[in-house]
Amino acid sequence: MTLPTRRVVVLGLALTVGPAPAQQPTPRHATPLTIDVLDVGQGDAILIRSPEEKTALIDAGPSRHVVELLKARGITTLDLVVVSHHHADHYGGMAAVIREFRPRFFLASNSSHTTRHYLGLLELVRDRGIQAIGPTDRPRRIELGSVLGRTGGPAGDRAGARPADHRGQALSFGRGAGAGQGDRPEAAGGDPADGHGGVSHARTCH
Amino acid sequence: MPIRLSIDRFEGDRKRIAVLLADDGTPINFPKALLPKGARADDGPTLQIERDAEATKRVADATKRVQDDLRKRDPEGDIKL
């Protein structure tokens, strides 16, 4: 997907860790949650910054150009990077991101689809000692400060319904922002029943 | 079987992309750096693409090994950043 313009969504609504009791008001933060959809041309790169200044990058576009975009936004470290699926327009800039920002966590699916280029990225993650996390049999909760994320099941895929090269990582933040299951537009979106909504709607898949 | 092509022109930043045309006019954007030395517009190169099962398997096996290595280091459970 080509994103001809950069879209920025700034969200001032509070997001809490865990469902808040219905009778208590939701606490508000001085700093809003921000989601930047970076203009990387082909593919995606979405920067999420929590009110506590925790940072996550979902996909890195096709090239190292994303590094300059992140620096221009004042990013010096990343807590989490995510590869939504194994297509180069989504991970092509990730090696440069890892070299530049050395993220704490690297999240990707275990899809068997690969290339020498993708193998090189995985080797970099291993060799740099980045903490890798992946899909498990049950959804995993990821706390990005007060922003809750949740991974989907194994490979983010439903019983092999998708071809191997489209298997990816299902990830949702709040109600809307997510790295989808490959190029699958209908896959993104959190569960409103979680009670930590507030994100209007943004997603990486297309 | 070799695919017959023609170098139609060079485009992009510093003209680094060669636009190759198949005989039916299908354009293929190709890095100039990967063309034979001295290639220029109007040349008629050929391109041969073959499946390489052994190379494919090597990459797939290597990827699985690294994925397994990474999975062993996965703390599992929920993650707090």
Coordinates of C-alpha atoms in Angstrom, one line a residue:
Chain A
M1 CA 0.0 0.0 0.0
T2 CA 1.2 3.4 -0.7
L3 CA 0.6 6.2 1.8
P4 CA 0.9 9.4 -0.2
T5 CA 0.6 11.6 2.8
R6 CA 1.7 11.3 6.4
R7 CA -1.1 10.9 8.8
V8 CA -0.8 11.7 12.4
V9 CA -3.3 10.8 15.0
V10 CA -2.9 12.4 18.4
L11 CA -5.0 10.9 21.0
G12 CA -5.6 12.6 24.3
L13 CA -7.7 10.0 25.8
A14 CA -6.4 8.0 28.7
L15 CA -5.6 4.4 28.3
T16 CA -5.3 2.3 31.4
V17 CA -3.6 -0.9 32.3
G18 CA -6.3 -3.5 32.6
P19 CA -10.0 -2.9 32.6
A20 CA -11.0 -0.1 34.9
P21 CA -13.8 -0.7 37.3
A22 CA -17.0 0.7 35.7
Q23 CA -17.7 3.1 38.6
Q24 CA -14.3 4.8 38.7
P25 CA -13.3 7.5 36.3
T26 CA -10.5 6.7 34.0
P27 CA -7.2 8.4 35.0
R28 CA -5.9 11.0 32.5
H29 CA -2.3 11.5 31.5
A30 CA -0.7 14.9 30.8
T31 CA 1.0 13.5 27.7
P32 CA -1.2 11.9 25.1
L33 CA -0.8 8.7 23.4
T34 CA 0.5 9.5 19.9
I35 CA 0.5 7.4 16.8
D36 CA 2.5 8.5 13.8
V37 CA 1.9 6.8 10.5
L38 CA 5.2 7.5 8.9
D39 CA 5.4 8.2 5.2
V40 CA 7.7 5.4 4.0
G41 CA 6.2 5.1 0.6
Q42 CA 5.5 1.5 0.0
G43 CA 4.5 -0.6 3.1
D44 CA 4.0 0.6 6.6
A45 CA 5.8 2.1 9.6
I46 CA 3.8 3.2 12.6
L47 CA 5.3 4.8 15.6
I48 CA 3.4 4.5 18.9
R49 CA 4.4 6.6 21.9
S50 CA 2.7 6.0 25.2
P51 CA 2.0 8.7 27.7
E52 CA 4.9 7.3 29.7
E53 CA 7.2 7.8 26.6
K54 CA 7.4 4.1 25.9
T55 CA 7.9 3.6 22.2
A56 CA 7.0 0.9 19.7
L57 CA 7.5 0.8 16.0
I58 CA 5.2 -1.5 14.0
D59 CA 7.0 -2.2 10.7
A60 CA 9.8 -0.2 9.2
G61 CA 8.9 0.3 5.6
P62 CA 11.0 -0.8 2.7
S63 CA 14.3 1.0 3.5
R64 CA 16.5 2.6 6.0
H65 CA 14.8 5.9 5.3
V66 CA 12.6 5.2 8.3
V67 CA 15.6 5.9 10.6
E68 CA 15.7 9.5 9.5
L69 CA 11.9 9.8 10.0
L70 CA 12.3 8.5 13.6
K71 CA 15.2 10.8 14.4
A72 CA 13.2 13.7 13.1
R73 CA 10.6 12.9 15.7
G74 CA 13.1 12.8 18.5
I75 CA 13.3 9.1 18.8
T76 CA 16.5 7.9 20.4
T77 CA 15.4 4.5 21.8
L78 CA 12.7 2.0 21.0
D79 CA 11.1 -0.4 23.5
L80 CA 9.5 -2.7 21.0
V81 CA 9.7 -3.3 17.2
V82 CA 7.2 -5.4 15.4
V83 CA 7.4 -7.1 12.0
S84 CA 3.8 -7.6 11.0
H85 CA 4.7 -10.0 8.2
H86 CA 7.6 -11.1 6.2
H87 CA 7.4 -8.8 3.2
A88 CA 10.2 -6.5 2.5
D89 CA 8.1 -3.4 2.3
H90 CA 7.3 -4.0 5.9
Y91 CA 10.7 -5.1 7.3
G92 CA 13.1 -3.6 4.8
G93 CA 14.2 -0.8 7.1
M94 CA 14.1 -2.8 10.3
A95 CA 17.8 -3.9 10.2
A96 CA 18.8 -0.2 10.1
V97 CA 16.4 0.5 12.9
I98 CA 17.9 -2.2 15.1
R99 CA 21.4 -1.0 14.4
E100 CA 20.5 2.6 15.2
F101 CA 18.1 2.3 18.1
R102 CA 18.8 -1.2 19.5
P103 CA 15.2 -1.9 20.6
R104 CA 14.5 -3.9 23.8
F105 CA 12.1 -6.4 22.1
F106 CA 11.6 -7.7 18.6
L107 CA 8.2 -9.2 17.8
A108 CA 7.6 -11.3 14.7
S109 CA 5.7 -14.3 13.6
N110 CA 7.3 -17.7 13.0
S111 CA 6.0 -17.9 9.5
S112 CA 8.0 -20.2 7.3
H113 CA 8.0 -17.7 4.4
T114 CA 11.5 -16.3 4.1
T115 CA 14.2 -14.8 1.9
R116 CA 17.9 -14.3 2.3
H117 CA 17.1 -10.7 3.2
Y118 CA 14.7 -11.7 6.0
L119 CA 17.1 -14.3 7.3
G120 CA 19.7 -11.6 7.6
L121 CA 17.3 -9.6 9.8
L122 CA 16.7 -12.5 12.1
E123 CA 20.5 -13.2 12.3
L124 CA 21.0 -9.5 13.3
V125 CA 18.4 -9.8 16.0
R126 CA 20.1 -12.9 17.3
D127 CA 23.6 -11.6 17.1
R128 CA 22.8 -8.3 18.7
G129 CA 21.1 -10.1 21.6
I130 CA 17.8 -8.4 21.1
Q131 CA 15.0 -10.1 23.1
A132 CA 12.8 -11.8 20.6
I133 CA 9.2 -12.6 21.3
G134 CA 6.7 -14.4 19.1
P135 CA 3.2 -15.8 19.0
T136 CA 2.2 -18.4 21.5
D137 CA -0.8 -20.6 21.8
R138 CA -2.7 -18.1 23.8
P139 CA -2.7 -14.3 23.3
R140 CA 0.1 -12.4 25.0
R141 CA -0.5 -9.1 26.7
I142 CA 2.1 -6.4 26.0
E143 CA 2.1 -3.4 28.3
L144 CA 3.6 -0.4 26.5
G145 CA 3.4 1.8 29.6
S146 CA -0.3 2.3 30.1
V147 CA -1.1 1.2 26.5
L148 CA -2.1 -2.4 26.3
G149 CA -1.2 -4.5 23.3
R150 CA -2.2 -8.1 22.7
T151 CA -0.8 -10.6 20.2
G152 CA -2.9 -13.1 18.4
G153 CA -2.5 -16.8 18.3
P154 CA 0.3 -18.8 16.6
A155 CA 1.5 -17.0 13.5
G156 CA -1.6 -14.8 13.6
D157 CA -3.2 -17.1 11.2
R158 CA -6.4 -19.0 11.3
A159 CA -5.7 -22.7 10.6
G160 CA -3.6 -22.1 7.6
A161 CA -6.3 -20.0 5.9
R162 CA -3.7 -17.7 4.5
P163 CA -0.8 -18.6 2.2
A164 CA 2.5 -18.9 4.0
D165 CA 3.8 -15.6 2.6
H166 CA 0.9 -13.7 4.1
R167 CA 1.1 -15.2 7.6
G168 CA 1.9 -12.5 10.1
Q169 CA 1.4 -11.1 13.5
A170 CA -1.9 -10.2 14.9
L171 CA -1.4 -7.3 17.3
S172 CA -3.9 -4.8 18.7
F173 CA -3.4 -1.8 20.8
G174 CA -6.4 -0.4 22.6
R175 CA -9.3 -0.5 20.2
G176 CA -7.7 0.0 16.9
A177 CA -4.0 0.3 16.2
G178 CA -2.5 -2.9 15.2
A179 CA -0.1 -4.8 13.0
G180 CA -2.3 -7.0 11.0
Q181 CA -2.2 -10.5 9.7
G182 CA -0.2 -10.0 6.6
D183 CA -1.9 -7.8 4.0
R184 CA -5.2 -8.4 5.5
P185 CA -7.4 -5.3 6.0
E186 CA -10.0 -6.9 8.1
A187 CA -7.7 -8.3 10.7
A188 CA -6.7 -5.2 12.7
G189 CA -8.6 -3.9 15.7
G190 CA -8.7 -4.6 19.3
D191 CA -11.4 -5.8 21.5
P192 CA -13.7 -3.1 22.7
A193 CA -14.6 -5.4 25.5
D194 CA -11.2 -4.9 27.0
G195 CA -12.2 -1.5 28.3
H196 CA -9.0 0.3 27.4
G197 CA -10.2 1.8 24.2
G198 CA -9.7 5.4 23.1
V199 CA -7.6 4.9 19.9
S200 CA -9.8 6.1 17.1
H201 CA -8.5 3.7 14.5
A202 CA -5.1 3.1 12.9
R203 CA -3.6 0.0 11.6
T204 CA -0.6 -1.3 9.7
C205 CA -2.2 -3.9 7.5
H206 CA -3.6 -3.1 4.1
Chain B
M1 CA 14.4 -20.3 -21.1
P2 CA 16.1 -16.9 -21.5
I3 CA 13.7 -13.9 -21.7
R4 CA 14.6 -11.5 -24.4
L5 CA 14.6 -7.9 -23.3
S6 CA 15.6 -4.4 -24.5
I7 CA 17.0 -1.6 -22.4
D8 CA 14.5 1.1 -23.1
R9 CA 16.0 3.9 -20.8
F10 CA 17.4 4.8 -17.4
E11 CA 15.2 6.5 -14.8
G12 CA 15.2 7.6 -11.2
D13 CA 17.7 9.1 -8.9
R14 CA 21.1 9.2 -10.7
K15 CA 19.5 7.1 -13.4
R16 CA 20.1 4.0 -11.4
I17 CA 17.0 2.1 -12.6
A18 CA 17.1 0.5 -16.0
V19 CA 13.7 0.1 -17.6
L20 CA 13.8 -3.2 -19.5
L21 CA 11.1 -4.0 -22.0
A22 CA 10.0 -7.5 -22.8
D23 CA 9.0 -8.2 -26.4
D24 CA 5.4 -7.6 -25.6
G25 CA 6.2 -4.3 -24.0
T26 CA 6.0 -5.3 -20.4
P27 CA 8.3 -3.0 -18.5
I28 CA 10.7 -4.3 -15.8
N29 CA 12.5 -1.9 -13.5
F30 CA 15.9 -3.3 -12.9
P31 CA 18.9 -2.0 -11.0
K32 CA 21.5 -0.6 -13.4
A33 CA 24.2 -1.9 -11.0
L34 CA 23.1 -5.5 -11.8
L35 CA 23.4 -5.1 -15.6
P36 CA 26.5 -6.3 -17.4
K37 CA 29.2 -3.6 -17.5
G38 CA 28.8 -1.3 -20.4
A39 CA 25.2 -2.0 -20.9
R40 CA 23.4 1.0 -22.4
A41 CA 20.0 2.0 -23.9
D42 CA 19.0 0.0 -27.0
D43 CA 21.0 -3.0 -25.9
G44 CA 19.1 -6.3 -26.0
P45 CA 20.1 -8.4 -23.0
T46 CA 18.6 -11.7 -22.0
L47 CA 17.5 -12.7 -18.6
Q48 CA 17.3 -16.2 -17.3
I49 CA 15.4 -17.1 -14.1
E50 CA 15.4 -20.6 -12.7
R51 CA 14.0 -22.1 -9.6
D52 CA 16.8 -23.3 -7.3
A53 CA 15.3 -25.9 -4.9
E54 CA 18.6 -26.5 -3.1
A55 CA 19.2 -22.8 -2.4
T56 CA 15.5 -22.4 -1.4
K57 CA 15.8 -25.2 1.1
R58 CA 19.1 -23.8 2.5
V59 CA 17.5 -20.5 3.3
A60 CA 14.4 -22.1 4.7
D61 CA 16.4 -24.3 7.0
A62 CA 18.7 -21.5 8.1
T63 CA 15.7 -19.4 8.9
K64 CA 14.1 -22.1 10.9
R65 CA 17.3 -22.6 12.9
V66 CA 17.5 -18.9 13.8
Q67 CA 13.7 -18.8 14.6
D68 CA 14.3 -21.7 16.9
D69 CA 17.3 -20.0 18.5
L70 CA 15.2 -16.9 19.1
R71 CA 12.2 -18.9 20.4
K72 CA 14.5 -20.5 23.0
R73 CA 15.2 -17.0 24.4
D74 CA 11.5 -16.0 24.5
P75 CA 10.5 -15.5 28.1
E76 CA 6.9 -16.4 27.1
G77 CA 4.0 -15.0 28.9
D78 CA 3.0 -11.3 29.1
I79 CA 5.5 -8.5 28.4
K80 CA 5.8 -5.3 30.4
L81 CA 7.8 -2.6 28.8

